[in-house]
Amino acid sequence: MITDLGAYNNEGDQRAYFKQYLPPGFLDTDLEKAVASRAGYWLHGRYGFTATYLSRLLQNTFGSPHTVLNDFVHGMTGFWPSDYNDNPFFTVELEKPCGYDFSGLLKESHKKPGLLITAATFMFQYTITGEIRGLSGPNGDSMVDYGVSRFKPPSIDGSGVAETDEPLAILALVIFLAKQHLTLEKHLLEALSTMDLRASGLAFEPFSAYLLARAFSTPRPLSEVFEFVGTCELQGETAELVTLGKSNGTFKYTPFDVNSDSRLGHVPGYSPLTTNETLKWLQNPQGSAFYFPPSAVGPVLIFVLRLTSDDTFLRVCVQFRHTNESLFPWTTKTIRGTEPPPFPSMVQRRRVDDV
């Protein structure tokens, strides 16, 4: 028998649940609408998350809803959300919520040597690229047992594939893995060093994105990271990596520090399944920092930098090349690879090449 306990994967369902307990009109103001949207991201996956947050909000007499949510996320994961902070002070002292206990996972890893590495692989892959990796077999069962993953429709039909996309579980596991000396950087470096070509290939692009994120975690001159061909007005500019989202027709940005103990209200990376989503992302990244487009689009990574001089946003298209041969023969292909074939500039280049 399968019982729907209320994962609230749909924000509308969660909002309807909130309305049963919140004062009339509470979710009608811009402030409270933002609360509902943030709760839809941070608390989806488990009914208990939503119910606990609502309980804590009631204890605080419905005041400071964003701060109550931030406090709950921090209590569960050790990270502070950086997507919103209304900064009031609590009218009551809230107890620390019961967080995740992964001590059993550590003990079980002694019997299953690859368990922690598997957990780190799909955890960090999701953190950077936004790809949800399914786990099956004993490792998938273990992740479900410890509250990290869950079986989602149609997986509950017996296919046995567990998925992990809950922010609270992900961030809590990131902290746990760091205590086991499995940091994002260390994991990616080890994956690149493996003799397994498939594993090293999967790690190459996320590691490259990680290096760019680390380079621009604080404002930095573009000329220190990029080599410009000829004279360019951007050479003297300083920029930082930001997440970008559109609200009421206006872009809002948040600086993104990959090594910070604060986390955004969105997965940093986004990996779509179709090329049609590329234009949508360019028009509104919806809070993500990295976009890994399908191969037909051209670049393997697009990210946004903010110029500190005038708040101009740059969409940076990147191709990565890893070869032991001379880089010169690859130069033209690499530059061309950042534009899909239908682009007018590409068509013009072909005509020139044909002459």
CSV table of C-alpha atoms in Angstrom, one decimal:
chain,number,residue,atom,x,y,z
A,1,MET,CA,0.0,0.0,0.0
A,2,ILE,CA,1.3,3.5,-0.9
A,3,THR,CA,0.3,6.5,1.1
A,4,ASP,CA,0.8,10.1,0.0
A,5,LEU,CA,2.3,11.8,3.1
A,6,GLY,CA,2.5,15.2,1.4
A,7,ALA,CA,5.9,15.8,-0.2
A,8,TYR,CA,4.7,19.2,-1.5
A,9,ASN,CA,6.6,19.0,-4.7
A,10,ASN,CA,4.0,21.4,-6.0
A,11,GLU,CA,4.1,24.9,-4.4
A,12,GLY,CA,0.3,25.3,-4.8
A,13,ASP,CA,-0.4,22.2,-2.7
A,14,GLN,CA,1.9,23.5,0.0
A,15,ARG,CA,0.3,26.9,-0.1
A,16,ALA,CA,-3.2,25.4,0.3
A,17,TYR,CA,-1.9,23.6,3.4
A,18,PHE,CA,-0.5,26.8,4.9
A,19,LYS,CA,-3.8,28.6,4.4
A,20,GLN,CA,-5.5,26.2,6.7
A,21,TYR,CA,-3.5,27.5,9.6
A,22,LEU,CA,-2.3,31.0,8.8
A,23,PRO,CA,-4.4,34.2,9.4
A,24,PRO,CA,-6.7,35.2,6.5
A,25,GLY,CA,-4.8,37.2,3.9
A,26,PHE,CA,-1.4,36.3,5.3
A,27,LEU,CA,-0.1,35.0,2.0
A,28,ASP,CA,-1.6,37.9,0.0
A,29,THR,CA,1.2,40.5,0.6
A,30,ASP,CA,4.5,40.6,-1.4
A,31,LEU,CA,6.4,39.7,1.8
A,32,GLU,CA,4.3,36.7,2.6
A,33,LYS,CA,4.2,35.6,-1.1
A,34,ALA,CA,8.0,35.5,-1.0
A,35,VAL,CA,7.8,33.4,2.1
A,36,ALA,CA,5.5,30.9,0.3
A,37,SER,CA,7.9,30.8,-2.6
A,38,ARG,CA,11.0,30.2,-0.4
A,39,ALA,CA,9.2,27.5,1.6
A,40,GLY,CA,8.3,25.8,-1.7
A,41,TYR,CA,12.0,25.5,-2.4
A,42,TRP,CA,13.5,24.9,1.0
A,43,LEU,CA,10.9,22.6,2.5
A,44,HIS,CA,9.7,20.4,-0.4
A,45,GLY,CA,10.2,16.7,-0.1
A,46,ARG,CA,8.8,15.9,3.3
A,47,TYR,CA,5.6,16.8,5.0
A,48,GLY,CA,7.5,17.0,8.3
A,49,PHE,CA,9.5,20.0,7.0
A,50,THR,CA,6.5,22.1,6.2
A,51,ALA,CA,4.6,21.1,9.4
A,52,THR,CA,7.6,21.9,11.6
A,53,TYR,CA,8.2,25.3,10.0
A,54,LEU,CA,4.5,26.1,10.5
A,55,SER,CA,4.7,25.1,14.1
A,56,ARG,CA,7.7,27.3,14.7
A,57,LEU,CA,5.9,30.2,12.9
A,58,LEU,CA,3.0,29.7,15.2
A,59,GLN,CA,5.3,29.8,18.2
A,60,ASN,CA,6.6,33.2,16.9
A,61,THR,CA,3.0,34.5,16.6
A,62,PHE,CA,3.4,34.6,12.8
A,63,GLY,CA,6.1,37.3,13.1
A,64,SER,CA,9.4,37.4,11.2
A,65,PRO,CA,8.4,34.5,8.8
A,66,HIS,CA,11.6,34.8,6.7
A,67,THR,CA,13.8,34.8,9.8
A,68,VAL,CA,11.9,31.8,11.2
A,69,LEU,CA,12.5,29.9,8.0
A,70,ASN,CA,16.2,30.9,7.9
A,71,ASP,CA,16.6,29.7,11.5
A,72,PHE,CA,14.9,26.4,10.7
A,73,VAL,CA,17.1,25.8,7.6
A,74,HIS,CA,20.3,26.6,9.6
A,75,GLY,CA,19.2,24.3,12.5
A,76,MET,CA,18.7,21.5,10.0
A,77,THR,CA,21.8,21.9,7.9
A,78,GLY,CA,24.4,24.3,9.4
A,79,PHE,CA,24.0,26.7,6.5
A,80,TRP,CA,22.3,30.1,6.5
A,81,PRO,CA,20.1,30.9,3.5
A,82,SER,CA,21.2,34.0,1.7
A,83,ASP,CA,18.2,34.5,-0.5
A,84,TYR,CA,16.2,36.6,2.0
A,85,ASN,CA,16.6,38.1,5.5
A,86,ASP,CA,14.0,40.3,7.1
A,87,ASN,CA,16.3,40.8,10.1
A,88,PRO,CA,13.9,41.3,13.0
A,89,PHE,CA,14.4,39.8,16.4
A,90,PHE,CA,12.5,36.9,17.7
A,91,THR,CA,9.6,37.3,20.1
A,92,VAL,CA,10.2,33.8,21.5
A,93,GLU,CA,13.3,31.6,21.7
A,94,LEU,CA,12.9,28.7,19.3
A,95,GLU,CA,14.5,25.4,20.1
A,96,LYS,CA,17.0,23.9,17.7
A,97,PRO,CA,15.2,21.5,15.4
A,98,CYS,CA,16.1,17.8,15.3
A,99,GLY,CA,18.4,17.6,12.3
A,100,TYR,CA,19.9,14.7,10.4
A,101,ASP,CA,21.9,12.0,12.0
A,102,PHE,CA,24.3,10.3,9.6
A,103,SER,CA,26.4,8.4,12.2
A,104,GLY,CA,24.7,5.2,11.0
A,105,LEU,CA,25.7,6.0,7.4
A,106,LEU,CA,29.3,6.3,8.5
A,107,LYS,CA,29.1,2.9,10.3
A,108,GLU,CA,27.5,1.3,7.3
A,109,SER,CA,30.2,2.7,5.0
A,110,HIS,CA,32.7,0.4,6.7
A,111,LYS,CA,30.7,-2.6,5.3
A,112,LYS,CA,30.1,-0.8,2.0
A,113,PRO,CA,33.4,0.9,1.1
A,114,GLY,CA,32.0,2.7,-1.9
A,115,LEU,CA,28.9,4.1,-0.1
A,116,LEU,CA,30.4,7.5,1.0
A,117,ILE,CA,32.0,8.0,-2.4
A,118,THR,CA,28.7,7.3,-4.1
A,119,ALA,CA,26.9,9.7,-1.8
A,120,ALA,CA,29.5,12.4,-2.5
A,121,THR,CA,29.3,11.8,-6.2
A,122,PHE,CA,25.6,12.4,-6.7
A,123,MET,CA,25.5,15.0,-4.0
A,124,PHE,CA,28.2,17.3,-5.4
A,125,GLN,CA,27.0,16.6,-9.0
A,126,TYR,CA,23.6,17.9,-8.0
A,127,THR,CA,25.1,20.9,-6.1
A,128,ILE,CA,27.0,22.1,-9.1
A,129,THR,CA,25.0,21.0,-12.2
A,130,GLY,CA,21.5,20.6,-10.8
A,131,GLU,CA,21.2,17.1,-12.3
A,132,ILE,CA,19.2,14.7,-10.2
A,133,ARG,CA,20.9,11.3,-10.2
A,134,GLY,CA,18.9,8.2,-9.5
A,135,LEU,CA,20.3,5.6,-7.2
A,136,SER,CA,19.2,1.9,-7.2
A,137,GLY,CA,20.3,-1.2,-5.4
A,138,PRO,CA,21.8,-1.3,-1.9
A,139,ASN,CA,23.2,2.2,-2.0
A,140,GLY,CA,19.9,3.7,-3.1
A,141,ASP,CA,18.2,1.8,-0.2
A,142,SER,CA,20.7,3.2,2.2
A,143,MET,CA,20.2,6.8,1.1
A,144,VAL,CA,16.4,6.3,1.5
A,145,ASP,CA,16.9,4.8,5.0
A,146,TYR,CA,18.9,7.8,6.2
A,147,GLY,CA,16.4,10.3,4.9
A,148,VAL,CA,18.6,11.6,2.1
A,149,SER,CA,16.7,10.2,-0.9
A,150,ARG,CA,13.2,9.2,-1.5
A,151,PHE,CA,11.2,7.1,-4.0
A,152,LYS,CA,9.2,9.4,-6.3
A,153,PRO,CA,6.5,8.5,-8.8
A,154,PRO,CA,6.8,6.5,-11.0
A,155,SER,CA,9.7,5.0,-8.9
A,156,ILE,CA,7.3,3.8,-6.3
A,157,ASP,CA,5.9,1.3,-8.8
A,158,GLY,CA,8.7,-1.0,-7.9
A,159,SER,CA,11.6,0.2,-10.1
A,160,GLY,CA,13.6,0.9,-7.0
A,161,VAL,CA,15.2,4.2,-8.2
A,162,ALA,CA,15.7,6.8,-5.4
A,163,GLU,CA,16.2,10.4,-6.2
A,164,THR,CA,17.7,13.2,-4.1
A,165,ASP,CA,16.6,16.8,-4.6
A,166,GLU,CA,15.7,18.1,-1.1
A,167,PRO,CA,17.8,21.1,-0.2
A,168,LEU,CA,17.8,20.4,3.6
A,169,ALA,CA,19.1,16.8,3.1
A,170,ILE,CA,21.6,17.9,0.5
A,171,LEU,CA,23.2,20.7,2.6
A,172,ALA,CA,23.2,18.5,5.8
A,173,LEU,CA,25.0,15.8,3.9
A,174,VAL,CA,27.5,18.3,2.5
A,175,ILE,CA,28.4,19.3,6.1
A,176,PHE,CA,28.7,15.6,7.1
A,177,LEU,CA,30.9,14.7,4.1
A,178,ALA,CA,33.1,17.7,4.9
A,179,LYS,CA,33.7,16.3,8.4
A,180,GLN,CA,34.8,13.1,6.7
A,181,HIS,CA,37.3,15.2,4.6
A,182,LEU,CA,35.2,14.8,1.5
A,183,THR,CA,34.9,18.4,0.3
A,184,LEU,CA,33.7,19.4,-3.1
A,185,GLU,CA,37.1,20.4,-4.3
A,186,LYS,CA,38.8,17.2,-3.1
A,187,HIS,CA,36.1,15.0,-4.6
A,188,LEU,CA,36.3,16.6,-8.0
A,189,LEU,CA,40.1,16.4,-8.0
A,190,GLU,CA,40.0,12.7,-7.1
A,191,ALA,CA,37.4,12.1,-9.8
A,192,LEU,CA,39.6,13.8,-12.4
A,193,SER,CA,42.6,11.7,-11.3
A,194,THR,CA,40.8,8.3,-11.7
A,195,MET,CA,41.6,5.9,-14.5
A,196,ASP,CA,37.9,5.6,-15.1
A,197,LEU,CA,37.4,7.8,-18.2
A,198,ARG,CA,33.7,8.1,-17.7
A,199,ALA,CA,34.1,9.3,-14.1
A,200,SER,CA,36.8,11.8,-14.9
A,201,GLY,CA,34.7,13.1,-17.9
A,202,LEU,CA,31.7,13.7,-15.6
A,203,ALA,CA,33.9,15.6,-13.2
A,204,PHE,CA,35.7,17.8,-15.8
A,205,GLU,CA,33.0,20.4,-16.5
A,206,PRO,CA,31.8,20.7,-12.9
A,207,PHE,CA,35.4,21.2,-11.7
A,208,SER,CA,35.9,23.8,-14.4
A,209,ALA,CA,32.8,25.6,-13.2
A,210,TYR,CA,34.0,25.3,-9.6
A,211,LEU,CA,37.3,27.0,-10.5
A,212,LEU,CA,35.5,29.8,-12.2
A,213,ALA,CA,33.2,30.2,-9.2
A,214,ARG,CA,36.2,30.3,-6.8
A,215,ALA,CA,37.9,32.9,-9.0
A,216,PHE,CA,34.9,35.2,-9.0
A,217,SER,CA,33.6,34.6,-5.5
A,218,THR,CA,34.8,38.1,-4.7
A,219,PRO,CA,35.1,41.0,-7.2
A,220,ARG,CA,38.1,40.4,-9.4
A,221,PRO,CA,39.6,42.1,-12.5
A,222,LEU,CA,38.6,40.2,-15.7
A,223,SER,CA,42.1,40.4,-17.0
A,224,GLU,CA,43.4,38.3,-14.2
A,225,VAL,CA,41.2,35.3,-15.3
A,226,PHE,CA,40.7,35.9,-19.0
A,227,GLU,CA,43.2,36.6,-21.8
A,228,PHE,CA,41.7,39.2,-24.2
A,229,VAL,CA,42.5,39.2,-27.9
A,230,GLY,CA,43.3,42.7,-28.9
A,231,THR,CA,42.0,45.8,-27.2
A,232,CYS,CA,38.7,45.4,-25.3
A,233,GLU,CA,36.9,47.8,-23.0
A,234,LEU,CA,36.2,45.0,-20.6
A,235,GLN,CA,39.9,44.5,-19.8
A,236,GLY,CA,39.9,47.1,-17.1
A,237,GLU,CA,36.6,46.0,-15.5
A,238,THR,CA,36.2,44.1,-12.2
A,239,ALA,CA,33.4,41.5,-11.9
A,240,GLU,CA,31.9,39.0,-9.5
A,241,LEU,CA,29.8,35.9,-10.0
A,242,VAL,CA,26.2,36.4,-9.2
A,243,THR,CA,22.9,34.5,-9.4
A,244,LEU,CA,20.2,36.3,-11.3
A,245,GLY,CA,16.5,36.2,-11.1
A,246,LYS,CA,13.6,38.4,-12.3
A,247,SER,CA,10.9,39.7,-10.0
A,248,ASN,CA,8.1,42.0,-11.2
A,249,GLY,CA,10.1,42.6,-14.4
A,250,THR,CA,13.2,43.6,-12.6
A,251,PHE,CA,16.5,41.6,-12.3
A,252,LYS,CA,17.7,41.0,-8.8
A,253,TYR,CA,21.1,39.6,-8.2
A,254,THR,CA,22.9,37.9,-5.3
A,255,PRO,CA,26.7,37.5,-5.1
A,256,PHE,CA,27.7,33.8,-5.0
A,257,ASP,CA,30.6,32.7,-2.9
A,258,VAL,CA,31.1,28.9,-3.5
A,259,ASN,CA,33.0,28.5,-0.3
A,260,SER,CA,30.6,30.5,2.0
A,261,ASP,CA,28.5,28.9,4.7
A,262,SER,CA,25.5,30.7,3.3
A,263,ARG,CA,23.4,29.1,0.6
A,264,LEU,CA,21.1,30.5,-2.0
A,265,GLY,CA,17.4,29.8,-2.3
A,266,HIS,CA,18.1,27.8,-5.5
A,267,VAL,CA,20.3,25.0,-6.7
A,268,PRO,CA,23.5,26.8,-8.1
A,269,GLY,CA,23.5,24.8,-11.3
A,270,TYR,CA,20.8,24.0,-13.9
A,271,SER,CA,21.1,21.2,-16.5
A,272,PRO,CA,18.0,21.2,-18.9
A,273,LEU,CA,16.9,18.3,-21.0
A,274,THR,CA,16.0,20.3,-24.1
A,275,THR,CA,17.5,23.2,-26.1
A,276,ASN,CA,14.3,25.2,-25.9
A,277,GLU,CA,15.1,26.0,-22.2
A,278,THR,CA,18.2,27.9,-23.1
A,279,LEU,CA,16.4,31.1,-24.2
A,280,LYS,CA,14.2,30.9,-21.1
A,281,TRP,CA,17.3,30.7,-18.9
A,282,LEU,CA,19.0,33.6,-20.6
A,283,GLN,CA,15.8,35.7,-20.1
A,284,ASN,CA,15.5,34.6,-16.5
A,285,PRO,CA,18.0,32.3,-14.7
A,286,GLN,CA,15.6,32.1,-11.8
A,287,GLY,CA,18.3,32.3,-9.2
A,288,SER,CA,20.8,29.8,-10.6
A,289,ALA,CA,24.5,30.6,-11.1
A,290,PHE,CA,25.5,28.0,-13.7
A,291,TYR,CA,23.7,26.8,-16.8
A,292,PHE,CA,24.9,23.6,-18.5
A,293,PRO,CA,23.1,23.6,-21.9
A,294,PRO,CA,22.6,20.6,-24.1
A,295,SER,CA,25.4,19.9,-26.5
A,296,ALA,CA,23.5,21.2,-29.5
A,297,VAL,CA,23.4,24.7,-28.0
A,298,GLY,CA,27.2,25.3,-28.3
A,299,PRO,CA,28.8,26.3,-25.0
A,300,VAL,CA,29.2,23.7,-22.2
A,301,LEU,CA,28.6,26.4,-19.6
A,302,ILE,CA,27.0,29.8,-19.3
A,303,PHE,CA,27.2,31.9,-16.2
A,304,VAL,CA,26.6,35.5,-15.2
A,305,LEU,CA,29.1,38.1,-14.0
A,306,ARG,CA,28.2,41.5,-12.6
A,307,LEU,CA,30.5,44.5,-13.5
A,308,THR,CA,31.1,46.4,-10.2
A,309,SER,CA,31.4,49.7,-12.1
A,310,ASP,CA,27.9,50.0,-13.3
A,311,ASP,CA,26.0,46.8,-12.4
A,312,THR,CA,26.1,45.5,-16.0
A,313,PHE,CA,25.4,41.8,-16.3
A,314,LEU,CA,27.6,39.7,-18.6
A,315,ARG,CA,26.4,36.3,-19.9
A,316,VAL,CA,29.6,34.4,-20.3
A,317,CYS,CA,29.6,31.4,-22.7
A,318,VAL,CA,32.4,28.9,-22.1
A,319,GLN,CA,33.9,25.9,-23.8
A,320,PHE,CA,36.4,23.7,-21.9
A,321,ARG,CA,39.1,21.7,-23.7
A,322,HIS,CA,41.3,19.1,-22.1
A,323,THR,CA,44.0,17.6,-24.3
A,324,ASN,CA,47.7,16.6,-24.0
A,325,GLU,CA,48.3,17.9,-27.6
A,326,SER,CA,49.1,21.4,-28.6
A,327,LEU,CA,46.2,23.7,-28.0
A,328,PHE,CA,46.7,25.7,-31.2
A,329,PRO,CA,44.8,23.3,-33.6
A,330,TRP,CA,41.8,23.4,-31.2
A,331,THR,CA,41.6,27.2,-31.0
A,332,THR,CA,39.1,27.8,-33.8
A,333,LYS,CA,36.9,24.8,-32.9
A,334,THR,CA,36.8,26.0,-29.3
A,335,ILE,CA,35.7,29.5,-30.2
A,336,ARG,CA,33.2,28.3,-32.7
A,337,GLY,CA,31.8,25.8,-30.1
A,338,THR,CA,30.4,28.6,-28.0
A,339,GLU,CA,27.8,29.4,-30.7
A,340,PRO,CA,25.2,27.0,-32.1
A,341,PRO,CA,25.3,26.5,-35.9
A,342,PRO,CA,22.1,28.4,-36.6
A,343,PHE,CA,23.6,31.7,-35.3
A,344,PRO,CA,24.1,34.3,-38.1
A,345,SER,CA,27.8,34.8,-37.2
A,346,MET,CA,28.4,31.1,-37.7
A,347,VAL,CA,26.6,31.1,-41.1
A,348,GLN,CA,28.7,34.0,-42.2
A,349,ARG,CA,31.9,32.3,-41.1
A,350,ARG,CA,31.0,29.2,-43.1
A,351,ARG,CA,30.4,31.3,-46.2
A,352,VAL,CA,33.8,32.9,-45.8
A,353,ASP,CA,35.4,29.5,-45.3
A,354,ASP,CA,33.8,28.3,-48.5
A,355,VAL,CA,35.3,31.1,-50.6
